[in-house]
Amino acid sequence: MAKNLYEDGAELTHEQIEYFIERMNSGDEVEAGSLEHRLMTAASERAMRITSRMNSSFTSLSDTRKQLEELFMQPLLEDVGLFPPFTTDCGLNTHLGKGVFINSGCRFQDQGGIFIGDRALIGHNCVIATLNHHMDPAKRANLLPSPVHIGSDAWLGANVTVLPGVTIGDGAVVAAGAVVTKDVPARTVVGGVPAKVIKKL
């Protein structure tokens, strides 16, 4: 059992990572100080080590791709590209389709799961969040994971923020600076704070 193996400051094992992702994908509340919470911190430390190295000494896009594969612990599909700097406080629950491009300055909070479809474009400085804190002040340090799904051929403009639990439909466009708080229908353009439908495509 993972809880019998983990010690603070230790490297995560394959078993611990599987357990952690299973718990995050369940959507259950994560209590502050729990095993899941400590595994989350360990995953953050791991991600910061990798992204700090990747962002501080750029050599080539192919090298960046290799470091992303290390971060995500899975091979990237065909034609996936990313311009650093890029940061994440987990890195273990991001799933990219073919031809995804992520521009510079993006930050992914992927504990709850980020799923990006084929050929989606993620603009400069986008933030994708998958965790909420508990609304009860007595439980404020507890966390509530919820996945974000971004459809194939979607386009997020610069400085977009996507909040936990949101699905952005295939072919949708999110205008620069928008804050997406609810699902976006396929083949629509949304913008504003909070984002609202501007037109259909």
GROMACS .gro file of C-alpha atoms in nm:
model
  201
    1MET     CA    1   0.000   0.000   0.000
    2ALA     CA    2   0.139   0.339  -0.098
    3LYS     CA    3   0.085   0.492   0.246
    4ASN     CA    4   0.327   0.240   0.397
    5LEU     CA    5   0.602   0.329   0.149
    6TYR     CA    6   0.606   0.709   0.133
    7GLU     CA    7   0.840   0.918   0.343
    8ASP     CA    8   0.859   1.297   0.328
    9GLY     CA    9   1.127   1.414   0.085
   10ALA     CA   10   1.160   1.078  -0.092
   11GLU     CA   11   1.132   1.028  -0.467
   12LEU     CA   12   0.792   0.903  -0.579
   13THR     CA   13   0.773   0.539  -0.678
   14HIS     CA   14   0.568   0.406  -0.971
   15GLU     CA   15   0.320   0.257  -0.724
   16GLN     CA   16   0.279   0.588  -0.543
   17ILE     CA   17   0.223   0.776  -0.868
   18GLU     CA   18  -0.044   0.529  -0.981
   19TYR     CA   19  -0.218   0.555  -0.643
   20PHE     CA   20  -0.199   0.935  -0.647
   21ILE     CA   21  -0.342   0.970  -1.000
   22GLU     CA   22  -0.620   0.723  -0.921
   23ARG     CA   23  -0.716   0.928  -0.616
   24MET     CA   24  -0.701   1.259  -0.807
   25ASN     CA   25  -0.913   1.120  -1.091
   26SER     CA   26  -1.177   1.003  -0.843
   27GLY     CA   27  -1.269   1.367  -0.776
   28ASP     CA   28  -1.277   1.302  -0.402
   29GLU     CA   29  -1.179   1.576  -0.160
   30VAL     CA   30  -0.812   1.579  -0.061
   31GLU     CA   31  -0.771   1.655   0.309
   32ALA     CA   32  -0.480   1.874   0.413
   33GLY     CA   33  -0.202   1.664   0.563
   34SER     CA   34  -0.337   1.337   0.422
   35LEU     CA   35  -0.128   1.087   0.226
   36GLU     CA   36  -0.271   1.223  -0.100
   37HIS     CA   37  -0.178   1.576   0.005
   38ARG     CA   38   0.180   1.472   0.086
   39LEU     CA   39   0.209   1.287  -0.244
   40MET     CA   40   0.084   1.603  -0.415
   41THR     CA   41   0.364   1.801  -0.253
   42ALA     CA   42   0.620   1.541  -0.362
   43ALA     CA   43   0.487   1.558  -0.719
   44SER     CA   44   0.518   1.938  -0.709
   45GLU     CA   45   0.880   1.917  -0.597
   46ARG     CA   46   0.955   1.674  -0.879
   47ALA     CA   47   0.786   1.900  -1.136
   48MET     CA   48   0.971   2.208  -1.014
   49ARG     CA   49   1.307   2.030  -1.045
   50ILE     CA   50   1.236   1.931  -1.405
   51THR     CA   51   1.078   2.258  -1.523
   52SER     CA   52   1.345   2.471  -1.354
   53ARG     CA   53   1.609   2.284  -1.551
   54MET     CA   54   1.407   2.296  -1.874
   55ASN     CA   55   1.337   2.669  -1.848
   56SER     CA   56   1.681   2.786  -1.737
   57SER     CA   57   1.901   2.630  -2.006
   58PHE     CA   58   1.728   2.606  -2.342
   59THR     CA   59   1.924   2.414  -2.607
   60SER     CA   60   1.668   2.299  -2.865
   61LEU     CA   61   1.300   2.224  -2.910
   62SER     CA   62   1.381   1.854  -2.940
   63ASP     CA   63   1.553   1.869  -2.601
   64THR     CA   64   1.250   2.048  -2.456
   65ARG     CA   65   1.034   1.768  -2.593
   66LYS     CA   66   1.251   1.505  -2.420
   67GLN     CA   67   1.223   1.692  -2.090
   68LEU     CA   68   0.845   1.713  -2.129
   69GLU     CA   69   0.833   1.338  -2.178
   70GLU     CA   70   1.029   1.301  -1.855
   71LEU     CA   71   0.792   1.542  -1.679
   72PHE     CA   72   0.473   1.375  -1.805
   73MET     CA   73   0.622   1.023  -1.774
   74GLN     CA   74   0.486   0.927  -2.115
   75PRO     CA   75   0.590   0.971  -2.479
   76LEU     CA   76   0.447   1.271  -2.661
   77LEU     CA   77   0.239   1.206  -2.969
   78GLU     CA   78   0.331   1.325  -3.316
   79ASP     CA   79   0.406   1.695  -3.371
   80VAL     CA   80   0.342   1.806  -3.010
   81GLY     CA   81   0.532   2.127  -2.947
   82LEU     CA   82   0.597   2.366  -2.659
   83PHE     CA   83   0.789   2.691  -2.627
   84PRO     CA   84   0.936   2.741  -2.279
   85PRO     CA   85   0.912   2.874  -2.019
   86PHE     CA   86   0.649   2.632  -1.896
   87THR     CA   87   0.554   2.550  -1.538
   88THR     CA   88   0.335   2.297  -1.367
   89ASP     CA   89   0.295   2.198  -1.004
   90CYS     CA   90   0.239   1.831  -1.088
   91GLY     CA   91   0.299   1.718  -1.446
   92LEU     CA   92   0.173   1.365  -1.391
   93ASN     CA   93  -0.185   1.411  -1.512
   94THR     CA   94  -0.152   1.605  -1.839
   95HIS     CA   95  -0.259   1.428  -2.159
   96LEU     CA   96  -0.186   1.582  -2.500
   97GLY     CA   97  -0.325   1.477  -2.837
   98LYS     CA   98  -0.143   1.488  -3.172
   99GLY     CA   99  -0.024   1.824  -3.299
  100VAL     CA  100  -0.093   2.018  -2.977
  101PHE     CA  101   0.106   2.341  -2.949
  102ILE     CA  102   0.162   2.522  -2.618
  103ASN     CA  103   0.312   2.869  -2.641
  104SER     CA  104   0.548   3.027  -2.391
  105GLY     CA  105   0.462   3.124  -2.035
  106CYS     CA  106   0.183   2.873  -1.972
  107ARG     CA  107   0.111   2.727  -1.630
  108PHE     CA  108  -0.075   2.399  -1.582
  109GLN     CA  109  -0.216   2.287  -1.248
  110ASP     CA  110  -0.291   1.935  -1.362
  111GLN     CA  111  -0.348   1.732  -1.046
  112GLY     CA  112  -0.715   1.691  -1.136
  113GLY     CA  113  -0.635   1.603  -1.498
  114ILE     CA  114  -0.579   1.814  -1.811
  115PHE     CA  115  -0.687   1.654  -2.140
  116ILE     CA  116  -0.606   1.846  -2.460
  117GLY     CA  117  -0.731   1.717  -2.795
  118ASP     CA  118  -0.557   1.690  -3.129
  119ARG     CA  119  -0.424   2.009  -3.289
  120ALA     CA  120  -0.540   2.235  -3.004
  121LEU     CA  121  -0.348   2.563  -2.969
  122ILE     CA  122  -0.271   2.705  -2.625
  123GLY     CA  123  -0.166   3.072  -2.639
  124HIS     CA  124   0.092   3.267  -2.439
  125ASN     CA  125   0.056   3.276  -2.060
  126CYS     CA  126  -0.251   3.055  -2.034
  127VAL     CA  127  -0.340   2.912  -1.694
  128ILE     CA  128  -0.529   2.583  -1.670
  129ALA     CA  129  -0.639   2.496  -1.316
  130THR     CA  130  -0.788   2.171  -1.189
  131LEU     CA  131  -0.800   2.230  -0.813
  132ASN     CA  132  -1.035   2.430  -0.593
  133HIS     CA  133  -0.999   2.494  -0.222
  134HIS     CA  134  -1.289   2.406   0.008
  135MET     CA  135  -1.537   2.691   0.060
  136ASP     CA  136  -1.576   2.614   0.431
  137PRO     CA  137  -1.310   2.827   0.608
  138ALA     CA  138  -1.254   2.547   0.858
  139LYS     CA  139  -1.156   2.319   0.567
  140ARG     CA  140  -0.998   2.581   0.340
  141ALA     CA  141  -0.670   2.391   0.304
  142ASN     CA  142  -0.856   2.088   0.164
  143LEU     CA  143  -0.854   2.050  -0.214
  144LEU     CA  144  -1.120   1.947  -0.466
  145PRO     CA  145  -0.981   1.808  -0.796
  146SER     CA  146  -1.181   1.839  -1.116
  147PRO     CA  147  -1.054   1.780  -1.472
  148VAL     CA  148  -1.033   2.021  -1.766
  149HIS     CA  149  -1.104   1.892  -2.117
  150ILE     CA  150  -1.003   2.097  -2.421
  151GLY     CA  151  -1.137   1.967  -2.751
  152SER     CA  152  -0.961   1.898  -3.078
  153ASP     CA  153  -0.882   2.207  -3.290
  154ALA     CA  154  -0.968   2.442  -3.002
  155TRP     CA  155  -0.771   2.765  -2.969
  156LEU     CA  156  -0.704   2.946  -2.642
  157GLY     CA  157  -0.578   3.301  -2.694
  158ALA     CA  158  -0.313   3.468  -2.483
  159ASN     CA  159  -0.367   3.507  -2.107
  160VAL     CA  160  -0.673   3.280  -2.090
  161THR     CA  161  -0.757   3.120  -1.756
  162VAL     CA  162  -0.955   2.794  -1.754
  163LEU     CA  163  -1.108   2.694  -1.419
  164PRO     CA  164  -1.155   2.343  -1.278
  165GLY     CA  165  -1.420   2.117  -1.429
  166VAL     CA  166  -1.454   2.307  -1.758
  167THR     CA  167  -1.492   2.139  -2.097
  168ILE     CA  168  -1.407   2.342  -2.408
  169GLY     CA  169  -1.566   2.192  -2.719
  170ASP     CA  170  -1.402   2.092  -3.045
  171GLY     CA  171  -1.306   2.385  -3.266
  172ALA     CA  172  -1.396   2.649  -3.008
  173VAL     CA  173  -1.203   2.976  -2.974
  174VAL     CA  174  -1.144   3.146  -2.639
  175ALA     CA  175  -1.056   3.513  -2.682
  176ALA     CA  176  -0.744   3.658  -2.521
  177GLY     CA  177  -0.778   3.743  -2.152
  178ALA     CA  178  -1.096   3.541  -2.097
  179VAL     CA  179  -1.169   3.358  -1.773
  180VAL     CA  180  -1.357   3.038  -1.855
  181THR     CA  181  -1.582   2.934  -1.566
  182LYS     CA  182  -1.824   2.701  -1.746
  183ASP     CA  183  -1.835   2.468  -2.046
  184VAL     CA  184  -1.780   2.616  -2.392
  185PRO     CA  185  -1.988   2.470  -2.679
  186ALA     CA  186  -1.808   2.332  -2.983
  187ARG     CA  187  -1.740   2.576  -3.269
  188THR     CA  188  -1.816   2.891  -3.075
  189VAL     CA  189  -1.614   3.200  -2.987
  190VAL     CA  190  -1.623   3.303  -2.622
  191GLY     CA  191  -1.466   3.599  -2.443
  192GLY     CA  192  -1.478   3.817  -2.135
  193VAL     CA  193  -1.474   3.770  -1.758
  194PRO     CA  194  -1.650   3.541  -1.709
  195ALA     CA  195  -1.637   3.411  -2.065
  196LYS     CA  196  -1.963   3.423  -2.263
  197VAL     CA  197  -2.053   3.313  -2.614
  198ILE     CA  198  -1.981   3.588  -2.869
  199LYS     CA  199  -2.071   3.402  -3.185
  200LYS     CA  200  -2.096   3.060  -3.348
  201LEU     CA  201  -1.847   2.942  -3.607
   0.00000   0.00000   0.00000
